[in-house]
Short mmCIF file of C-alpha atoms in Angstrom, two decimals:
data_model
loop_
_atom_site.label_atom_id
_atom_site.label_comp_id
_atom_site.label_asym_id
_atom_site.label_seq_id
_atom_site.Cartn_x
_atom_site.Cartn_y
_atom_site.Cartn_z
CA MET A 1 -0.32 -0.46 0.60
CA THR A 2 1.04 3.50 -1.45
CA THR A 3 1.22 6.07 1.41
CA GLU A 4 0.83 9.04 -0.06
CA THR A 5 1.94 12.38 2.45
CA PHE A 6 -0.43 15.80 2.21
CA ASP A 7 0.12 18.92 5.17
CA ILE A 8 -4.24 18.30 5.73
CA ALA A 9 -5.66 15.55 5.06
CA VAL A 10 -10.02 16.49 5.00
CA ILE A 11 -11.59 13.76 6.12
CA GLY A 12 -15.37 14.18 4.61
CA ALA A 13 -15.92 15.68 1.31
CA GLY A 14 -19.64 17.36 2.31
CA MET A 15 -20.51 20.65 2.12
CA ALA A 16 -18.46 20.92 4.91
CA GLY A 17 -15.14 19.65 3.98
CA ALA A 18 -15.14 21.04 0.25
CA SER A 19 -15.58 23.87 1.54
CA LEU A 20 -12.70 24.02 4.14
CA ALA A 21 -10.73 22.20 1.85
CA ALA A 22 -11.31 24.37 -0.68
CA GLU A 23 -9.84 27.96 1.34
CA LEU A 24 -7.22 25.57 2.80
CA ALA A 25 -5.58 24.78 -0.87
CA PRO A 26 -3.76 27.76 -1.89
CA TYR A 27 -1.77 27.57 0.90
CA ALA A 28 -1.15 24.04 1.39
CA ARG A 29 -1.77 20.10 0.29
CA VAL A 30 -4.35 19.04 0.76
CA LEU A 31 -6.23 15.58 1.27
CA VAL A 32 -10.52 15.47 1.22
CA ILE A 33 -10.94 12.17 1.86
CA GLU A 34 -14.36 10.86 1.02
CA ALA A 35 -15.86 7.44 2.03
CA GLU A 36 -19.52 7.56 -0.56
CA ASP A 37 -19.51 7.00 -4.29
CA ALA A 38 -19.64 11.05 -4.45
CA PRO A 39 -18.27 13.88 -2.42
CA GLY A 40 -21.89 15.49 -1.34
CA TYR A 41 -23.95 11.74 -0.54
CA HIS A 42 -25.76 12.60 3.31
CA THR A 43 -26.89 15.80 3.84
CA THR A 44 -25.40 17.68 1.74
CA GLY A 45 -27.67 16.22 -1.05
CA ARG A 46 -30.53 15.87 1.22
CA SER A 47 -31.08 20.19 1.92
CA ALA A 48 -34.63 21.76 2.16
CA ALA A 49 -32.21 24.81 0.34
CA PHE A 50 -32.68 27.77 1.18
CA TRP A 51 -30.37 30.20 3.26
CA GLU A 52 -32.78 32.10 6.22
CA GLU A 53 -30.35 34.80 8.71
CA THR A 54 -32.67 33.11 11.85
CA TYR A 55 -32.48 29.48 11.65
CA GLY A 56 -29.95 27.96 13.83
CA GLY A 57 -30.89 31.01 16.27
CA PRO A 58 -28.54 33.97 17.63
CA GLY A 59 -25.90 31.21 17.89
CA VAL A 60 -25.44 30.72 14.53
CA VAL A 61 -26.65 33.86 12.77
CA PRO A 62 -23.25 36.18 12.54
CA LEU A 63 -22.35 33.08 10.23
CA THR A 64 -24.70 33.39 8.63
CA MET A 65 -24.80 37.36 8.06
CA ALA A 66 -21.88 36.90 6.85
CA SER A 67 -21.34 34.05 4.01
CA GLY A 68 -24.66 35.81 2.30
CA GLY A 69 -22.50 38.87 0.57
CA TYR A 70 -20.42 35.58 -1.13
CA LEU A 71 -23.02 33.65 -2.31
CA ARG A 72 -24.95 36.76 -3.69
CA GLU A 73 -21.45 38.36 -4.83
CA HIS A 74 -21.36 33.72 -6.95
CA GLY A 75 -24.37 34.22 -7.94
CA PHE A 76 -25.37 30.54 -5.33
CA LEU A 77 -28.99 32.79 -4.02
CA SER A 78 -32.39 33.76 -5.48
CA PRO A 79 -34.40 35.61 -3.77
CA ARG A 80 -37.49 33.54 -2.19
CA GLY A 81 -38.36 35.48 1.77
CA ALA A 82 -40.03 33.64 4.63
CA LEU A 83 -42.56 34.46 6.11
CA SER A 84 -42.57 32.78 9.60
CA ILE A 85 -47.05 32.48 10.56
CA ALA A 86 -48.36 32.13 14.24
CA THR A 87 -51.79 31.91 15.71
CA ALA A 88 -53.47 34.42 18.33
CA GLU A 89 -52.04 31.74 21.25
CA ASP A 90 -48.54 32.11 20.27
CA ARG A 91 -48.40 35.07 19.21
CA HIS A 92 -46.84 36.04 22.60
CA LYS A 93 -43.64 33.35 20.49
CA LEU A 94 -43.64 35.83 17.14
CA GLU A 95 -43.32 39.13 18.47
CA ALA A 96 -40.50 37.83 20.55
CA TYR A 97 -38.76 37.07 17.91
CA ALA A 98 -38.59 39.67 15.36
CA GLU A 99 -37.23 42.43 18.96
CA SER A 100 -34.76 39.43 20.03
CA PHE A 101 -33.74 39.53 15.79
CA GLY A 102 -34.75 42.13 14.67
CA ALA A 103 -32.00 43.93 17.87
CA MET A 104 -29.41 41.39 15.71
CA GLY A 105 -29.93 43.35 11.91
CA ILE A 106 -31.91 41.56 10.29
CA HIS A 107 -34.82 42.56 8.62
CA ILE A 108 -38.74 41.18 9.63
CA GLU A 109 -41.87 43.85 8.27
CA TRP A 110 -44.95 42.91 10.98
CA GLN A 111 -47.83 40.83 8.16
CA SER A 112 -50.95 42.03 8.23
CA ARG A 113 -53.94 39.49 7.62
CA ALA A 114 -54.58 40.15 3.53
CA ALA A 115 -50.55 41.11 3.15
CA MET A 116 -50.57 37.08 4.74
CA ASP A 117 -53.90 35.29 1.56
CA ALA A 118 -51.91 37.28 -0.92
CA ARG A 119 -48.08 35.24 -0.34
CA VAL A 120 -49.75 32.75 0.67
CA PRO A 121 -53.39 31.88 -0.80
CA GLY A 122 -55.76 29.13 1.39
CA LEU A 123 -53.97 30.00 4.95
CA ARG A 124 -56.84 28.68 7.75
CA PRO A 125 -58.18 31.11 9.65
CA GLU A 126 -57.01 30.75 13.05
CA TRP A 127 -53.53 31.72 11.96
CA ALA A 128 -53.59 35.82 12.47
CA PHE A 129 -50.47 36.69 12.98
CA ALA A 130 -46.82 36.42 10.81
CA THR A 131 -43.65 38.43 10.04
CA TRP A 132 -41.87 38.94 7.14
CA GLU A 133 -38.23 38.91 5.83
CA PRO A 134 -37.68 39.48 2.67
CA ASP A 135 -34.14 39.34 2.35
CA CYS A 136 -34.33 34.87 2.63
CA SER A 137 -32.62 33.42 -0.09
CA ASP A 138 -32.70 30.23 -1.99
CA ILE A 139 -29.34 27.94 -2.38
CA ASP A 140 -28.94 26.85 -4.94
CA VAL A 141 -26.79 23.85 -2.96
CA ALA A 142 -25.76 21.34 -5.99
CA GLY A 143 -23.71 25.07 -7.61
CA LEU A 144 -22.08 25.74 -4.09
CA HIS A 145 -21.16 22.48 -3.09
CA GLN A 146 -18.91 22.26 -6.72
CA HIS A 147 -18.04 26.08 -6.43
CA TYR A 148 -15.88 25.12 -3.39
CA LEU A 149 -15.20 21.15 -5.57
CA ALA A 150 -13.20 23.03 -8.35
CA ILE A 151 -11.88 25.65 -6.52
CA GLY A 152 -9.59 22.31 -4.47
CA ARG A 153 -8.71 20.46 -7.52
CA ARG A 154 -7.08 23.01 -9.69
CA ALA A 155 -5.47 24.57 -6.43
CA GLY A 156 -3.56 20.56 -6.52
CA THR A 157 -6.77 18.99 -3.27
CA VAL A 158 -6.28 15.17 -4.28
CA LEU A 159 -9.94 14.60 -4.32
CA ARG A 160 -10.16 10.03 -2.59
CA VAL A 161 -13.72 8.82 -2.98
CA ARG A 162 -14.99 5.48 -1.33
CA ALA A 163 -12.40 5.38 1.16
CA ARG A 164 -14.35 4.83 4.23
CA VAL A 165 -11.43 5.88 6.86
CA SER A 166 -10.54 3.42 9.16
CA ALA A 167 -7.52 3.95 10.54
CA VAL A 168 -6.04 7.43 11.61
CA GLU A 169 -2.87 6.44 14.16
CA ARG A 170 -0.48 10.03 15.62
CA GLU A 171 2.79 9.05 14.65
CA ALA A 172 6.53 11.67 15.11
CA ALA A 173 5.44 14.10 11.87
CA GLY A 174 1.63 13.42 12.80
CA TRP A 175 -0.54 11.36 11.50
CA ARG A 176 -1.90 8.78 9.11
CA VAL A 177 -5.03 7.44 8.14
CA VAL A 178 -5.71 4.51 6.29
CA TRP A 179 -8.83 4.09 4.20
CA GLY A 180 -10.74 0.77 2.29
CA GLU A 181 -10.28 -2.78 1.90
CA GLY A 182 -8.43 -5.27 -0.26
CA GLN A 183 -7.36 -3.25 -3.78
CA GLY A 184 -9.88 0.20 -3.09
CA ALA A 185 -6.65 1.04 0.55
CA GLY A 186 -4.76 3.36 0.49
CA ALA A 187 -2.89 5.66 3.27
CA ALA A 188 -1.91 9.02 4.29
CA ARG A 189 1.00 11.45 6.41
CA ALA A 190 -0.40 14.61 6.84
CA ALA A 191 0.43 16.72 9.43
CA ILE A 192 -3.30 17.25 11.04
CA VAL A 193 -6.20 15.71 10.66
CA VAL A 194 -9.55 17.88 9.89
CA ASN A 195 -12.57 15.80 10.69
CA ALA A 196 -15.42 17.26 8.48
CA ALA A 197 -17.09 14.08 8.54
CA GLY A 198 -21.20 15.47 9.57
CA ALA A 199 -23.03 12.86 11.86
CA TRP A 200 -19.32 10.54 11.47
CA ALA A 201 -17.80 12.97 13.75
CA ASP A 202 -17.66 11.51 16.83
CA GLU A 203 -16.48 8.48 15.29
CA VAL A 204 -14.08 10.02 13.51
CA ALA A 205 -12.81 11.37 16.72
CA THR A 206 -12.65 8.59 18.34
CA LEU A 207 -10.54 6.71 15.84
CA ALA A 208 -7.84 9.12 16.83
CA GLY A 209 -7.94 8.90 20.03
CA ALA A 210 -9.33 12.23 20.91
CA ALA A 211 -13.12 12.40 23.08
CA PRO A 212 -15.67 13.05 21.62
CA VAL A 213 -17.65 16.61 21.49
CA GLY A 214 -21.32 14.99 21.93
CA ILE A 215 -21.35 14.60 18.63
CA LEU A 216 -25.91 13.81 17.72
CA PRO A 217 -27.24 12.65 14.33
CA LEU A 218 -30.73 13.71 14.39
CA ARG A 219 -32.59 13.21 11.78
CA ARG A 220 -35.37 14.91 9.92
CA THR A 221 -37.76 14.47 7.02
CA ILE A 222 -38.58 15.99 3.74
CA VAL A 223 -41.39 15.71 1.25
CA GLN A 224 -42.12 16.55 -2.12
CA LEU A 225 -46.38 17.31 -2.80
CA ARG A 226 -48.19 17.53 -5.58
CA THR A 227 -50.98 20.06 -4.72
CA ASP A 228 -54.68 21.41 -5.66
CA PRO A 229 -53.64 24.30 -5.82
CA GLU A 230 -49.95 24.08 -7.60
CA ALA A 231 -48.13 25.91 -5.58
CA LEU A 232 -46.68 29.05 -6.81
CA ALA A 233 -43.42 29.85 -8.29
CA ASP A 234 -42.89 33.13 -5.57
CA MET A 235 -44.48 31.52 -3.36
CA PRO A 236 -41.88 32.59 -0.19
CA LEU A 237 -40.60 30.05 3.50
CA THR A 238 -44.04 29.46 5.54
CA LEU A 239 -42.64 28.81 8.54
CA GLY A 240 -44.65 27.69 11.50
CA ILE A 241 -42.88 29.76 14.60
CA ASN A 242 -43.70 27.32 16.75
CA GLY A 243 -41.06 25.16 14.77
CA ASP A 244 -43.25 22.05 13.58
CA PHE A 245 -43.37 23.27 10.81
CA TYR A 246 -41.82 24.71 6.92
CA PHE A 247 -43.05 24.95 3.40
CA LYS A 248 -41.84 25.98 0.23
CA PRO A 249 -42.15 25.59 -3.37
CA GLN A 250 -40.12 23.94 -6.12
CA ALA A 251 -40.77 23.57 -9.38
CA GLY A 252 -45.18 23.48 -8.48
CA ARG A 253 -44.73 20.98 -5.53
CA LEU A 254 -44.40 21.78 -2.65
CA TRP A 255 -41.77 20.50 0.51
CA LEU A 256 -42.67 19.93 3.52
CA SER A 257 -41.00 19.27 6.34
CA PRO A 258 -41.63 18.28 10.06
CA HIS A 259 -39.29 20.19 11.10
CA ASP A 260 -38.99 17.09 13.18
CA GLU A 261 -35.22 15.73 14.97
CA ILE A 262 -35.14 12.38 15.85
CA PRO A 263 -32.16 11.41 17.61
CA ASP A 264 -30.44 8.68 15.44
CA VAL A 265 -26.90 6.89 14.23
CA PRO A 266 -24.81 7.99 11.26
CA CYS A 267 -25.90 6.34 8.26
CA ASP A 268 -27.85 6.52 5.36
CA ALA A 269 -31.01 8.29 6.31
CA ALA A 270 -34.52 7.01 5.29
CA PRO A 271 -37.33 8.80 6.32
CA GLU A 272 -40.62 6.46 8.60
CA GLU A 273 -43.47 6.58 7.65
CA LEU A 274 -44.60 8.21 10.92
CA ASP A 275 -42.69 11.48 10.02
CA VAL A 276 -44.12 11.70 6.03
CA ALA A 277 -47.62 11.62 8.08
CA VAL A 278 -46.48 13.70 11.42
CA ALA A 279 -46.05 16.08 7.79
CA ILE A 280 -48.64 15.84 5.62
CA ASP A 281 -51.71 16.44 9.59
CA ARG A 282 -48.98 19.91 10.49
CA PHE A 283 -49.82 20.64 6.64
CA GLU A 284 -52.94 19.91 6.09
CA HIS A 285 -53.97 21.99 9.69
CA VAL A 286 -52.04 25.06 8.22
CA LEU A 287 -53.83 25.37 4.37
CA ASP A 288 -57.25 24.81 2.51
CA TRP A 289 -55.97 23.04 -0.01
CA ARG A 290 -56.02 18.88 -1.20
CA ILE A 291 -52.95 17.00 -1.54
CA ALA A 292 -53.32 15.59 -5.22
CA ALA A 293 -50.46 13.26 -4.66
CA LEU A 294 -47.29 12.71 -2.10
CA GLU A 295 -44.40 12.47 -4.34
CA ARG A 296 -41.05 11.72 -3.81
CA ARG A 297 -40.09 11.32 1.12
CA TRP A 298 -36.22 11.31 2.37
CA ALA A 299 -34.19 11.97 5.49
CA GLY A 300 -30.74 13.14 6.03
CA LEU A 301 -28.93 13.48 8.92
CA ARG A 302 -27.93 17.12 10.78
CA SER A 303 -25.15 16.68 13.07
CA PHE A 304 -25.27 18.94 16.60
CA ALA A 305 -23.48 19.52 19.43
CA PRO A 306 -24.43 19.60 23.20
CA ASP A 307 -24.69 23.22 22.69
CA ARG A 308 -25.57 23.07 19.56
CA LEU A 309 -23.03 25.69 18.18
CA PRO A 310 -20.74 24.07 15.48
CA VAL A 311 -17.31 22.92 15.85
CA TYR A 312 -14.52 24.89 15.25
CA GLY A 313 -10.50 24.23 16.08
CA PHE A 314 -8.34 22.37 16.46
CA ASP A 315 -8.74 19.64 19.47
CA PRO A 316 -7.46 20.56 22.86
CA VAL A 317 -5.76 17.39 23.94
CA ARG A 318 -5.05 15.97 20.63
CA GLU A 319 -2.00 17.14 18.71
CA GLY A 320 -2.75 18.31 15.10
CA PHE A 321 -7.04 17.25 15.05
CA PHE A 322 -8.39 19.54 14.09
CA TRP A 323 -12.88 19.98 13.91
CA PHE A 324 -14.91 21.14 11.34
CA ALA A 325 -18.27 19.99 12.95
CA GLY A 326 -21.90 20.20 14.76
CA GLN A 327 -22.67 22.20 11.94
CA GLY A 328 -26.67 21.18 11.54
CA GLY A 329 -29.05 21.95 9.73
CA PHE A 330 -27.25 25.41 9.22
CA GLY A 331 -23.45 24.54 7.56
CA ILE A 332 -24.61 25.47 4.05
CA GLN A 333 -25.74 29.02 5.12
CA THR A 334 -22.99 29.42 6.14
CA ALA A 335 -20.02 26.89 5.10
CA PRO A 336 -18.54 30.82 2.99
CA ALA A 337 -17.87 32.32 7.01
CA ALA A 338 -17.06 28.49 8.52
CA ALA A 339 -14.54 27.53 6.05
CA ARG A 340 -12.97 30.69 5.87
CA LEU A 341 -12.89 30.68 9.55
CA ALA A 342 -11.15 27.48 9.97
CA ALA A 343 -9.19 27.84 8.28
CA GLN A 344 -7.64 31.23 9.66
CA ILE A 345 -7.70 29.33 13.05
CA LEU A 346 -6.18 25.76 11.57
CA LEU A 347 -3.93 28.39 9.32
CA GLY A 348 -2.53 31.27 12.03
CA HIS A 349 -4.19 33.58 9.84
CA PRO A 350 -5.71 36.96 11.13
CA ASP A 351 -9.35 37.54 11.04
CA ASP A 352 -10.12 39.30 7.43
CA ALA A 353 -13.83 42.03 6.06
CA MET A 354 -15.56 38.28 6.46
CA THR A 355 -14.86 37.26 9.40
CA ALA A 356 -14.54 40.41 11.63
CA GLY A 357 -16.41 40.26 14.10
CA ILE A 358 -17.44 36.67 14.30
CA ASP A 359 -16.08 35.58 17.97
CA ARG A 360 -13.66 32.37 17.64
CA ALA A 361 -13.98 31.53 21.32
CA ARG A 362 -17.38 30.26 21.16
CA TYR A 363 -16.29 27.53 18.18
CA ALA A 364 -13.85 26.12 20.34
CA PRO A 365 -13.67 22.54 21.27
CA SER A 366 -11.88 23.60 24.59
CA ARG A 367 -15.48 24.53 25.34
CA PHE A 368 -16.52 21.64 26.53
CA ALA A 369 -13.54 19.96 28.41
CA MET A 370 -13.75 23.89 29.60
CA ALA A 371 -17.06 22.93 30.63
CA ALA A 372 -16.81 18.96 31.87
#
């Protein structure tokens, strides 16, 4: 088995691994190791594909807002708008939401019932209150992912697919990473190993002799519906203030999620019939539309650290082991700023215009060691 030598080995070629590798590539010889047949098979390829500034909560907002300019400049965002809706019983939650995120500089407007009906025809009468976020956008997820892969490729990054990592061993001069079996086996040496393995992040940490931080994979379900009336192309992303559903139009169909977070194990996630039924039931309590057909269903894993903030930085104990994980459902919309920030931390570079004002310590893996 030939052992190649690199400066940095990145484990995982989803959005996290691809974006960070692209940021590192101008400064180092980078290897990206992907277990599946192609990059982006799991969470990246199953995204609901929107950029919504409040998504992920206040701790994620700085990363999302810092990423917006890059995504717009490179043509990965298209206008959508987001409508958060509430019943009279939950009006206070909507008020708190608007006040909290409005104070962070997010553009949020209150909507009349007439404005709600104009944006989403067929809302049932009990949904009487709404806020509007005009800056919410759709993301070209596949385009963004390929953009980062292409940057890395042009800079000499090496990508290995069908390469499930089986060993991450510390050596005197760095690390030796082993993957695959038989004729597909391979190995590489690198001074630094980056853990961008998504739902498998704690498993990779264990292989490397680092303490897991408690990354938990949570399953989310999405279904595609054909409805009567047909979902109009300019309808907004519509979200319940209790975080129990969202839906958006997609090529004449409707993408709907029950906003579920079902604890799971690292796997090729599949939707459960109960979760699909819950999604449809919640939808029918929001709109008076008829569901003509359930055309598709899928699920993905969103991986969270215990405090639901991402984990960026060197492990506090295991030298040369770098975390880039725990990016929940917000990893795509924060990819530009997250990758830039992580690369700056890894390389010892200062902040730039994109990352200025983002608190690095907030996302450091050392916070879990201090909590213990």
